PDB file of C-alpha atoms in Angstrom:
ATOM      1  CA  MET A   1     117.037  97.594  91.805  1.00 94.00           C
ATOM      2  CA  LEU A   2     115.165  94.689  93.349  1.00 97.00           C
ATOM      3  CA  VAL A   3     111.587  94.765  94.570  1.00 98.00           C
ATOM      4  CA  LEU A   4     109.952  92.055  96.672  1.00 98.00           C
ATOM      5  CA  VAL A   5     106.202  91.461  96.339  1.00 98.00           C
ATOM      6  CA  ALA A   6     103.670  89.277  98.163  1.00 98.00           C
ATOM      7  CA  PRO A   7     100.527  87.774  96.585  1.00 97.00           C
ATOM      8  CA  GLY A   8      96.982  88.005  97.862  1.00 94.00           C
ATOM      9  CA  GLN A   9      94.072  85.664  98.395  1.00 90.00           C
ATOM     10  CA  GLY A  10      93.469  83.099  95.666  1.00 87.00           C
ATOM     11  CA  ALA A  11      97.147  82.285  95.231  1.00 91.00           C
ATOM     12  CA  GLN A  12      96.965  79.331  97.666  1.00 94.00           C
ATOM     13  CA  THR A  13      96.676  75.738  96.394  1.00 95.00           C
ATOM     14  CA  PRO A  14      96.305  72.457  98.338  1.00 97.00           C
ATOM     15  CA  GLY A  15      99.608  71.171  99.742  1.00 97.00           C
ATOM     16  CA  PHE A  16     101.669  74.185  98.640  1.00 98.00           C
ATOM     17  CA  LEU A  17     103.693  74.291 101.884  1.00 98.00           C
ATOM     18  CA  THR A  18     104.613  70.582 101.925  1.00 98.00           C
ATOM     19  CA  GLU A  19     108.063  70.865 100.297  1.00 97.00           C
ATOM     20  CA  TRP A  20     109.016  73.887 102.398  1.00 98.00           C
ATOM     21  CA  LEU A  21     108.756  71.797 105.611  1.00 97.00           C
ATOM     22  CA  ASP A  22     111.868  69.859 104.568  1.00 96.00           C
ATOM     23  CA  ILE A  23     114.003  72.958 105.123  1.00 97.00           C
ATOM     24  CA  PRO A  24     115.504  73.301 108.639  1.00 96.00           C
ATOM     25  CA  GLY A  25     113.709  75.905 110.736  1.00 95.00           C
ATOM     26  CA  VAL A  26     110.549  76.139 108.636  1.00 97.00           C
ATOM     27  CA  ARG A  27     108.481  73.763 110.724  1.00 97.00           C
ATOM     28  CA  GLY A  28     109.447  75.546 113.938  1.00 97.00           C
ATOM     29  CA  ALA A  29     108.549  78.954 112.506  1.00 97.00           C
ATOM     30  CA  LEU A  30     105.169  77.724 111.270  1.00 98.00           C
ATOM     31  CA  GLU A  31     104.435  76.092 114.641  1.00 97.00           C
ATOM     32  CA  ALA A  32     105.165  79.377 116.438  1.00 96.00           C
ATOM     33  CA  TRP A  33     103.026  81.339 114.000  1.00 97.00           C
ATOM     34  CA  SER A  34     100.244  78.743 114.299  1.00 98.00           C
ATOM     35  CA  ASP A  35     100.159  79.432 118.017  1.00 96.00           C
ATOM     36  CA  ALA A  36     100.054  83.207 117.361  1.00 95.00           C
ATOM     37  CA  ALA A  37      97.219  82.904 114.834  1.00 96.00           C
ATOM     38  CA  GLY A  38      95.313  80.153 116.672  1.00 96.00           C
ATOM     39  CA  LEU A  39      95.326  78.114 113.485  1.00 97.00           C
ATOM     40  CA  ASP A  40      97.199  74.939 112.447  1.00 98.00           C
ATOM     41  CA  LEU A  41      99.072  76.459 109.499  1.00 98.00           C
ATOM     42  CA  ILE A  42     101.022  73.266 108.870  1.00 98.00           C
ATOM     43  CA  ARG A  43      97.917  71.121 108.463  1.00 98.00           C
ATOM     44  CA  TYR A  44      96.178  73.694 106.290  1.00 98.00           C
ATOM     45  CA  GLY A  45      99.283  74.156 104.165  1.00 98.00           C
ATOM     46  CA  THR A  46      99.909  70.468 103.606  1.00 98.00           C
ATOM     47  CA  GLU A  47      96.750  68.375 104.126  1.00 97.00           C
ATOM     48  CA  ALA A  48      93.690  70.601 103.651  1.00 97.00           C
ATOM     49  CA  ASP A  49      91.710  70.493 100.420  1.00 97.00           C
ATOM     50  CA  ALA A  50      90.899  73.440  98.135  1.00 94.00           C
ATOM     51  CA  GLU A  51      87.585  74.175  99.842  1.00 93.00           C
ATOM     52  CA  GLU A  52      89.141  74.353 103.331  1.00 95.00           C
ATOM     53  CA  ILE A  53      91.837  76.809 102.265  1.00 94.00           C
ATOM     54  CA  ARG A  54      89.347  78.887 100.301  1.00 90.00           C
ATOM     55  CA  ASP A  55      87.890  79.934 103.673  1.00 92.00           C
ATOM     56  CA  THR A  56      88.936  83.577 104.112  1.00 92.00           C
ATOM     57  CA  ALA A  57      89.743  83.100 107.806  1.00 94.00           C
ATOM     58  CA  VAL A  58      92.201  80.305 106.857  1.00 96.00           C
ATOM     59  CA  ALA A  59      93.570  81.556 103.577  1.00 95.00           C
ATOM     60  CA  GLN A  60      94.782  84.934 104.809  1.00 96.00           C
ATOM     61  CA  PRO A  61      97.032  83.777 107.714  1.00 97.00           C
ATOM     62  CA  LEU A  62      98.227  80.887 105.535  1.00 98.00           C
ATOM     63  CA  LEU A  63      99.334  83.196 102.734  1.00 98.00           C
ATOM     64  CA  VAL A  64     101.077  85.607 105.085  1.00 98.00           C
ATOM     65  CA  ALA A  65     102.929  82.750 106.828  1.00 98.00           C
ATOM     66  CA  ALA A  66     104.003  81.289 103.461  1.00 98.00           C
ATOM     67  CA  GLY A  67     105.296  84.678 102.301  1.00 98.00           C
ATOM     68  CA  LEU A  68     107.215  85.314 105.505  1.00 98.00           C
ATOM     69  CA  VAL A  69     108.848  81.906 105.661  1.00 97.00           C
ATOM     70  CA  SER A  70     109.870  81.877 101.978  1.00 98.00           C
ATOM     71  CA  ALA A  71     111.274  85.411 102.137  1.00 97.00           C
ATOM     72  CA  SER A  72     113.322  84.529 105.213  1.00 95.00           C
ATOM     73  CA  LEU A  73     115.138  81.829 103.178  1.00 97.00           C
ATOM     74  CA  LEU A  74     116.339  84.303 100.565  1.00 97.00           C
ATOM     75  CA  PHE A  75     118.927  85.906 102.882  1.00 93.00           C
ATOM     76  CA  GLU A  76     121.534  84.297 105.161  1.00 88.00           C
ATOM     77  CA  ASP A  77     121.355  87.336 107.430  1.00 91.00           C
ATOM     78  CA  PRO A  78     117.837  88.808 108.070  1.00 88.00           C
ATOM     79  CA  ALA A  79     119.426  92.270 108.080  1.00 91.00           C
ATOM     80  CA  ASP A  80     120.268  91.778 104.394  1.00 93.00           C
ATOM     81  CA  LEU A  81     116.608  92.148 103.365  1.00 95.00           C
ATOM     82  CA  PRO A  82     116.359  95.921 103.946  1.00 94.00           C
ATOM     83  CA  ARG A  83     119.910  96.346 102.617  1.00 93.00           C
ATOM     84  CA  LYS A  84     119.420  94.404  99.362  1.00 95.00           C
ATOM     85  CA  VAL A  85     115.737  95.009  98.587  1.00 97.00           C
ATOM     86  CA  GLY A  86     114.929  98.450  97.180  1.00 96.00           C
ATOM     87  CA  ALA A  87     111.184  98.364  97.699  1.00 98.00           C
ATOM     88  CA  ILE A  88     108.470  96.075  98.974  1.00 98.00           C
ATOM     89  CA  ALA A  89     104.714  95.749  98.380  1.00 98.00           C
ATOM     90  CA  GLY A  90     101.949  93.232  98.755  1.00 98.00           C
ATOM     91  CA  HIS A  91      98.653  92.711  97.010  1.00 98.00           C
ATOM     92  CA  SER A  92      95.625  92.861  99.360  1.00 96.00           C
ATOM     93  CA  VAL A  93      96.428  90.572 102.339  1.00 97.00           C
ATOM     94  CA  GLY A  94      99.962  90.404 100.935  1.00 98.00           C
ATOM     95  CA  GLU A  95     100.341  93.935 102.354  1.00 98.00           C
ATOM     96  CA  PHE A  96     100.584  92.317 105.780  1.00 98.00           C
ATOM     97  CA  THR A  97     103.424  90.113 104.551  1.00 98.00           C
ATOM     98  CA  ALA A  98     105.178  93.153 103.100  1.00 98.00           C
ATOM     99  CA  ALA A  99     104.631  95.269 106.210  1.00 98.00           C
ATOM    100  CA  SER A 100     106.012  92.596 108.469  1.00 98.00           C
ATOM    101  CA  LEU A 101     109.035  91.983 106.235  1.00 98.00           C
ATOM    102  CA  ALA A 102     109.632  95.759 106.239  1.00 98.00           C
ATOM    103  CA  GLY A 103     109.732  95.763 110.041  1.00 97.00           C
ATOM    104  CA  VAL A 104     106.391  97.477 110.697  1.00 98.00           C
ATOM    105  CA  LEU A 105     105.015  94.511 112.696  1.00 98.00           C
ATOM    106  CA  PRO A 106     106.791  91.516 114.231  1.00 97.00           C
ATOM    107  CA  HIS A 107     105.833  88.331 112.418  1.00 97.00           C
ATOM    108  CA  GLU A 108     103.744  86.967 115.308  1.00 97.00           C
ATOM    109  CA  GLU A 109     101.794  90.216 115.629  1.00 97.00           C
ATOM    110  CA  ALA A 110     101.181  90.259 111.873  1.00 98.00           C
ATOM    111  CA  LEU A 111      99.805  86.717 112.018  1.00 98.00           C
ATOM    112  CA  ARG A 112      97.513  87.588 114.950  1.00 97.00           C
ATOM    113  CA  LEU A 113      96.227  90.698 113.212  1.00 98.00           C
ATOM    114  CA  VAL A 114      95.676  88.993 109.850  1.00 98.00           C
ATOM    115  CA  ARG A 115      93.725  86.237 111.572  1.00 97.00           C
ATOM    116  CA  VAL A 116      91.422  88.952 112.948  1.00 97.00           C
ATOM    117  CA  ARG A 117      91.200  90.390 109.438  1.00 97.00           C
ATOM    118  CA  GLY A 118      90.303  87.049 107.934  1.00 95.00           C
ATOM    119  CA  LEU A 119      87.666  86.256 110.525  1.00 96.00           C
ATOM    120  CA  GLY A 120      86.159  89.738 110.232  1.00 96.00           C
ATOM    121  CA  MET A 121      86.034  89.574 106.445  1.00 95.00           C
ATOM    122  CA  ALA A 122      84.538  86.066 106.510  1.00 93.00           C
ATOM    123  CA  GLU A 123      81.844  87.316 108.877  1.00 94.00           C
ATOM    124  CA  ALA A 124      81.136  90.313 106.658  1.00 94.00           C
ATOM    125  CA  ALA A 125      81.009  88.100 103.566  1.00 92.00           C
ATOM    126  CA  ALA A 126      78.404  85.838 105.193  1.00 92.00           C
ATOM    127  CA  VAL A 127      75.850  88.689 105.364  1.00 93.00           C
ATOM    128  CA  THR A 128      75.229  88.730 101.587  1.00 92.00           C
ATOM    129  CA  GLU A 129      76.250  86.238  98.890  1.00 93.00           C
ATOM    130  CA  THR A 130      79.028  88.100  97.109  1.00 95.00           C
ATOM    131  CA  GLY A 131      82.102  87.338  95.076  1.00 94.00           C
ATOM    132  CA  MET A 132      84.743  88.631  92.659  1.00 95.00           C
ATOM    133  CA  ALA A 133      85.594  88.124  88.974  1.00 96.00           C
ATOM    134  CA  ALA A 134      88.613  89.088  86.907  1.00 94.00           C
ATOM    135  CA  LEU A 135      88.066  90.926  83.637  1.00 96.00           C
ATOM    136  CA  LEU A 136      90.751  90.290  81.063  1.00 93.00           C
ATOM    137  CA  GLY A 137      91.404  92.960  78.444  1.00 93.00           C
ATOM    138  CA  GLY A 138      89.502  96.115  77.780  1.00 91.00           C
ATOM    139  CA  ASP A 139      90.044  99.785  78.457  1.00 93.00           C
ATOM    140  CA  PRO A 140      89.649 100.947  82.082  1.00 94.00           C
ATOM    141  CA  ASP A 141      87.945 104.115  80.885  1.00 94.00           C
ATOM    142  CA  VAL A 142      85.240 101.909  79.372  1.00 95.00           C
ATOM    143  CA  THR A 143      85.227  99.068  81.890  1.00 96.00           C
ATOM    144  CA  VAL A 144      84.939 101.068  85.119  1.00 96.00           C
ATOM    145  CA  PRO A 145      81.787 103.031  84.143  1.00 96.00           C
ATOM    146  CA  HIS A 146      80.231  99.762  82.900  1.00 97.00           C
ATOM    147  CA  LEU A 147      80.883  98.106  86.278  1.00 97.00           C
ATOM    148  CA  THR A 148      79.427 101.103  88.100  1.00 96.00           C
ATOM    149  CA  LYS A 149      76.295 100.856  85.936  1.00 96.00           C
ATOM    150  CA  LEU A 150      75.896  97.234  87.057  1.00 97.00           C
ATOM    151  CA  GLY A 151      76.394  98.139  90.700  1.00 97.00           C
ATOM    152  CA  LEU A 152      79.802  96.481  90.862  1.00 97.00           C
ATOM    153  CA  THR A 153      83.045  97.839  92.344  1.00 97.00           C
ATOM    154  CA  PRO A 154      86.415  97.756  90.510  1.00 96.00           C
ATOM    155  CA  ALA A 155      87.951  96.224  93.630  1.00 97.00           C
ATOM    156  CA  ASN A 156      91.386  95.421  92.169  1.00 96.00           C
ATOM    157  CA  MET A 157      92.879  97.678  89.518  1.00 96.00           C
ATOM    158  CA  ASN A 158      95.701  95.308  88.680  1.00 95.00           C
ATOM    159  CA  GLY A 159      97.133  96.889  85.551  1.00 93.00           C
ATOM    160  CA  ALA A 160      98.373  94.834  82.587  1.00 84.00           C
ATOM    161  CA  GLY A 161      94.828  94.697  81.218  1.00 87.00           C
ATOM    162  CA  GLN A 162      93.224  93.217  84.298  1.00 92.00           C
ATOM    163  CA  ILE A 163      90.500  94.607  86.574  1.00 96.00           C
ATOM    164  CA  VAL A 164      88.738  92.583  89.270  1.00 96.00           C
ATOM    165  CA  ALA A 165      85.063  93.382  89.838  1.00 97.00           C
ATOM    166  CA  ALA A 166      83.306  92.662  93.133  1.00 97.00           C
ATOM    167  CA  GLY A 167      79.686  92.620  94.192  1.00 97.00           C
ATOM    168  CA  THR A 168      76.680  90.401  94.735  1.00 96.00           C
ATOM    169  CA  LYS A 169      76.212  87.130  92.885  1.00 95.00           C
ATOM    170  CA  GLU A 170      73.355  88.701  90.924  1.00 96.00           C
ATOM    171  CA  GLN A 171      75.536  91.628  89.858  1.00 97.00           C
ATOM    172  CA  LEU A 172      78.331  89.275  88.822  1.00 97.00           C
ATOM    173  CA  ALA A 173      75.863  87.193  86.784  1.00 96.00           C
ATOM    174  CA  ALA A 174      74.726  90.373  85.029  1.00 97.00           C
ATOM    175  CA  LEU A 175      78.381  91.119  84.228  1.00 97.00           C
ATOM    176  CA  GLU A 176      78.868  87.681  82.705  1.00 93.00           C
ATOM    177  CA  ALA A 177      75.845  88.305  80.463  1.00 94.00           C
ATOM    178  CA  ASP A 178      76.885  91.866  79.612  1.00 95.00           C
ATOM    179  CA  LYS A 179      80.667  92.228  79.415  1.00 94.00           C
ATOM    180  CA  PRO A 180      82.179  95.677  78.858  1.00 95.00           C
ATOM    181  CA  GLU A 181      83.306  96.386  75.316  1.00 94.00           C
ATOM    182  CA  GLY A 182      86.820  95.039  74.715  1.00 94.00           C
ATOM    183  CA  VAL A 183      86.824  92.588  77.643  1.00 95.00           C
ATOM    184  CA  ARG A 184      87.825  89.152  76.321  1.00 93.00           C
ATOM    185  CA  LYS A 185      86.859  87.057  79.328  1.00 92.00           C
ATOM    186  CA  VAL A 186      85.287  87.202  82.792  1.00 95.00           C
ATOM    187  CA  VAL A 187      86.844  84.684  85.236  1.00 94.00           C
ATOM    188  CA  ALA A 188      85.215  83.971  88.603  1.00 91.00           C
ATOM    189  CA  LEU A 189      87.786  84.030  91.458  1.00 87.00           C
ATOM    190  CA  LYS A 190      88.140  81.475  94.220  1.00 77.00           C
ATOM    191  CA  VAL A 191      87.335  83.896  97.044  1.00 81.00           C
ATOM    192  CA  ALA A 192      84.450  83.939  99.452  1.00 80.00           C
ATOM    193  CA  GLY A 193      83.288  87.554  99.247  1.00 90.00           C
ATOM    194  CA  ALA A 194      83.374  90.986  97.679  1.00 95.00           C
ATOM    195  CA  PHE A 195      86.661  92.091  99.217  1.00 95.00           C
ATOM    196  CA  HIS A 196      87.797  95.723  99.041  1.00 96.00           C
ATOM    197  CA  THR A 197      84.238  97.009  98.739  1.00 96.00           C
ATOM    198  CA  HIS A 198      81.591  98.512 101.030  1.00 95.00           C
ATOM    199  CA  HIS A 199      80.499  94.950 101.827  1.00 96.00           C
ATOM    200  CA  MET A 200      83.618  94.675 104.023  1.00 96.00           C
ATOM    201  CA  ALA A 201      82.924  97.787 106.153  1.00 95.00           C
ATOM    202  CA  PRO A 202      82.130  95.754 109.319  1.00 95.00           C
ATOM    203  CA  ALA A 203      85.565  94.086 109.072  1.00 96.00           C
ATOM    204  CA  VAL A 204      87.281  97.498 109.051  1.00 97.00           C
ATOM    205  CA  HIS A 205      85.830  98.270 112.482  1.00 95.00           C
ATOM    206  CA  THR A 206      86.867  94.854 113.834  1.00 95.00           C
ATOM    207  CA  LEU A 207      90.404  95.216 112.518  1.00 97.00           C
ATOM    208  CA  ALA A 208      90.735  98.801 113.765  1.00 97.00           C
ATOM    209  CA  LYS A 209      89.878  97.708 117.324  1.00 97.00           C
ATOM    210  CA  ALA A 210      92.529  94.972 117.201  1.00 97.00           C
ATOM    211  CA  ALA A 211      95.124  97.364 115.762  1.00 97.00           C
ATOM    212  CA  GLU A 212      94.721  99.802 118.649  1.00 96.00           C
ATOM    213  CA  ALA A 213      96.859  97.574 120.890  1.00 94.00           C
ATOM    214  CA  LEU A 214      99.831  97.563 118.480  1.00 97.00           C
ATOM    215  CA  THR A 215     102.863  99.838 118.295  1.00 97.00           C
ATOM    216  CA  PRO A 216     104.100  99.683 114.712  1.00 98.00           C
ATOM    217  CA  GLY A 217     107.648 100.455 113.690  1.00 98.00           C
ATOM    218  CA  ASP A 218     108.592 102.581 110.706  1.00 98.00           C
ATOM    219  CA  PRO A 219     109.443 100.617 107.525  1.00 98.00           C
ATOM    220  CA  LYS A 220     113.152  99.812 107.162  1.00 97.00           C
ATOM    221  CA  LEU A 221     112.902 100.058 103.365  1.00 97.00           C
ATOM    222  CA  THR A 222     110.606 101.673 100.814  1.00 98.00           C
ATOM    223  CA  TYR A 223     107.095 100.332 101.448  1.00 98.00           C
ATOM    224  CA  LEU A 224     104.390 100.930  98.820  1.00 98.00           C
ATOM    225  CA  SER A 225     100.702 101.099  99.750  1.00 98.00           C
ATOM    226  CA  ASN A 226      97.811  99.551  97.792  1.00 97.00           C
ATOM    227  CA  ALA A 227      95.757 102.670  98.415  1.00 97.00           C
ATOM    228  CA  ASP A 228      97.632 104.798  95.879  1.00 97.00           C
ATOM    229  CA  GLY A 229     100.903 103.036  95.029  1.00 97.00           C
ATOM    230  CA  GLN A 230     102.888 105.605  97.044  1.00 98.00           C
ATOM    231  CA  ALA A 231     105.667 105.042  99.550  1.00 98.00           C
ATOM    232  CA  VAL A 232     104.645 105.305 103.212  1.00 98.00           C
ATOM    233  CA  SER A 233     107.457 106.089 105.651  1.00 97.00           C
ATOM    234  CA  GLY A 234     105.600 106.021 109.000  1.00 98.00           C
ATOM    235  CA  GLY A 235     104.589 102.804 110.728  1.00 98.00           C
ATOM    236  CA  ALA A 236     101.412 104.302 112.189  1.00 98.00           C
ATOM    237  CA  GLU A 237     100.247 105.338 108.713  1.00 98.00           C
ATOM    238  CA  VAL A 238     101.097 101.897 107.281  1.00 98.00           C
ATOM    239  CA  LEU A 239      98.928 100.283 109.962  1.00 98.00           C
ATOM    240  CA  GLU A 240      96.097 102.762 109.378  1.00 98.00           C
ATOM    241  CA  ARG A 241      96.208 102.002 105.648  1.00 98.00           C
ATOM    242  CA  LEU A 242      96.230  98.239 106.267  1.00 98.00           C
ATOM    243  CA  VAL A 243      93.026  98.618 108.245  1.00 97.00           C
ATOM    244  CA  GLY A 244      91.214 100.877 105.768  1.00 96.00           C
ATOM    245  CA  GLN A 245      92.315  98.922 102.688  1.00 96.00           C
ATOM    246  CA  VAL A 246      89.929  96.080 103.615  1.00 96.00           C
ATOM    247  CA  ALA A 247      86.990  98.088 102.228  1.00 96.00           C
ATOM    248  CA  ASN A 248      88.796 100.108  99.532  1.00 96.00           C
ATOM    249  CA  PRO A 249      90.043  99.121  96.060  1.00 96.00           C
ATOM    250  CA  VAL A 250      93.529  97.721  95.547  1.00 97.00           C
ATOM    251  CA  ARG A 251      95.563  99.911  93.167  1.00 97.00           C
ATOM    252  CA  TRP A 252      98.214  97.416  92.114  1.00 97.00           C
ATOM    253  CA  ASP A 253      98.446  99.302  88.807  1.00 96.00           C
ATOM    254  CA  LEU A 254      99.736 102.325  90.709  1.00 97.00           C
ATOM    255  CA  CYS A 255     102.193 100.205  92.665  1.00 98.00           C
ATOM    256  CA  MET A 256     103.680  98.977  89.381  1.00 97.00           C
ATOM    257  CA  GLU A 257     103.819 102.557  88.073  1.00 97.00           C
ATOM    258  CA  THR A 258     105.877 103.459  91.177  1.00 98.00           C
ATOM    259  CA  PHE A 259     108.156 100.460  90.548  1.00 97.00           C
ATOM    260  CA  LYS A 260     108.876 101.950  87.140  1.00 97.00           C
ATOM    261  CA  GLU A 261     109.628 105.406  88.630  1.00 97.00           C
ATOM    262  CA  LEU A 262     111.977 103.794  91.154  1.00 96.00           C
ATOM    263  CA  GLY A 263     113.917 102.122  88.349  1.00 96.00           C
ATOM    264  CA  VAL A 264     113.160  98.502  89.203  1.00 96.00           C
ATOM    265  CA  THR A 265     115.285  95.959  87.320  1.00 97.00           C
ATOM    266  CA  ALA A 266     114.146  92.762  89.072  1.00 98.00           C
ATOM    267  CA  LEU A 267     111.084  91.530  90.939  1.00 98.00           C
ATOM    268  CA  ILE A 268     110.773  88.478  93.187  1.00 98.00           C
ATOM    269  CA  GLU A 269     107.343  87.273  94.318  1.00 98.00           C
ATOM    270  CA  VAL A 270     107.347  85.326  97.589  1.00 98.00           C
ATOM    271  CA  CYS A 271     105.496  81.999  97.996  1.00 98.00           C
ATOM    272  CA  PRO A 272     102.988  81.138  96.595  1.00 97.00           C
ATOM    273  CA  GLY A 273     104.311  83.195  93.678  1.00 95.00           C
ATOM    274  CA  GLY A 274     102.958  83.456  90.160  1.00 96.00           C
ATOM    275  CA  THR A 275     100.108  85.945  90.027  1.00 94.00           C
ATOM    276  CA  LEU A 276     102.077  89.154  90.499  1.00 97.00           C
ATOM    277  CA  THR A 277     105.006  88.047  88.366  1.00 97.00           C
ATOM    278  CA  GLY A 278     102.460  87.376  85.587  1.00 95.00           C
ATOM    279  CA  LEU A 279     101.202  90.960  85.848  1.00 95.00           C
ATOM    280  CA  ALA A 280     104.742  92.323  85.984  1.00 96.00           C
ATOM    281  CA  LYS A 281     105.793  90.484  82.821  1.00 95.00           C
ATOM    282  CA  ARG A 282     103.102  92.377  80.909  1.00 93.00           C
ATOM    283  CA  ALA A 283     103.311  95.758  82.658  1.00 94.00           C
ATOM    284  CA  LEU A 284     107.084  96.007  83.340  1.00 96.00           C
ATOM    285  CA  PRO A 285     108.863  94.893  80.147  1.00 95.00           C
ATOM    286  CA  GLY A 286     112.565  94.360  80.592  1.00 96.00           C
ATOM    287  CA  VAL A 287     112.288  93.684  84.321  1.00 97.00           C
ATOM    288  CA  LYS A 288     113.547  90.272  85.405  1.00 97.00           C
ATOM    289  CA  THR A 289     110.875  88.395  87.364  1.00 98.00           C
ATOM    290  CA  LEU A 290     110.980  85.276  89.538  1.00 98.00           C
ATOM    291  CA  ALA A 291     108.180  83.553  91.434  1.00 98.00           C
ATOM    292  CA  LEU A 292     108.913  81.492  94.536  1.00 98.00           C
ATOM    293  CA  LYS A 293     106.634  78.513  93.950  1.00 96.00           C
ATOM    294  CA  SER A 294     108.744  75.877  95.695  1.00 97.00           C
ATOM    295  CA  PRO A 295     112.142  75.543  97.407  1.00 98.00           C
ATOM    296  CA  ALA A 296     113.570  74.592  94.022  1.00 97.00           C
ATOM    297  CA  ASP A 297     113.297  78.281  93.113  1.00 98.00           C
ATOM    298  CA  LEU A 298     115.463  79.544  95.964  1.00 98.00           C
ATOM    299  CA  ASP A 299     118.861  79.217  94.267  1.00 97.00           C
ATOM    300  CA  ALA A 300     117.712  81.155  91.210  1.00 97.00           C
ATOM    301  CA  ALA A 301     116.175  83.817  93.476  1.00 97.00           C
ATOM    302  CA  ARG A 302     119.388  84.197  95.480  1.00 96.00           C
ATOM    303  CA  ALA A 303     121.366  84.512  92.258  1.00 96.00           C
ATOM    304  CA  LEU A 304     118.995  87.233  91.033  1.00 97.00           C
ATOM    305  CA  ILE A 305     119.368  89.078  94.328  1.00 96.00           C
ATOM    306  CA  ALA A 306     123.166  88.964  93.975  1.00 94.00           C
ATOM    307  CA  GLU A 307     122.910  90.705  90.615  1.00 91.00           C
ATOM    308  CA  GLN A 308     120.940  93.694  91.942  1.00 86.00           C
ATOM    309  CA  ARG A 309     121.566  96.799  93.905  1.00 65.00           C
ATOM    310  CA  ALA A 310     119.199  98.026  96.640  1.00 52.00           C
TER     311      ALA A 310
END
């Protein structure tokens, strides 16, 4: 069984969309989504530097657009996606990519809503200087209480020996000086705030207001939520969870546990792939993984899809 996954913020790199523009139809799709988001996705995906695309309000729509356009190239017929993919999930903002691919929101609506999300989170992040750091190694039973003691939130429980802590710059500095027992390394992430914590509460309200105008559809395939790794079958609940997830921890570890229970045999990560396939290689031994990093990966991805059953 094949699962499709979409990465979150921090996966973007300067110029990562450049090669995709050579494929017929990609430029037109990105132009339409740029209009929907009120953001020049083509310029940001090809010409902008690392600092420009680090901006939360830019990075989030850019990542969702990249995921949508790369996923669309995997199947000759769009209707094949729900037929050939057994389950779908996204990490953090990647949940918007996954929800749209599952049919919960049209692509243009997803881009409009994620732009609101990015702007709201950027505004919330500007109130206090905050950030995030990945902890590599260690035991969650030891690490989580240590983070709590320092006033930090385990914002991403990623599994495969990785937890991402979030909080103020002072709290993160204290973590660097006092790592939990067993943690090999603390790596600062290229994000502009303490996402998935109480610091993002104002953005939840902003996003909820924007979501009121939408009429979501039910997912056309198994959609897993970051809240608890469980499948959600109703579109209204998916949308509600997308809104609330902004200020609550990402449980990617539980998503991968559900992949195991579903009997996953292959995992493809849409552009800009790499982060989630890395986690899957450690947490899901025996599962074939493929990251869509450039158009050169499409043929291998299509071949992997052909091997699987939905």
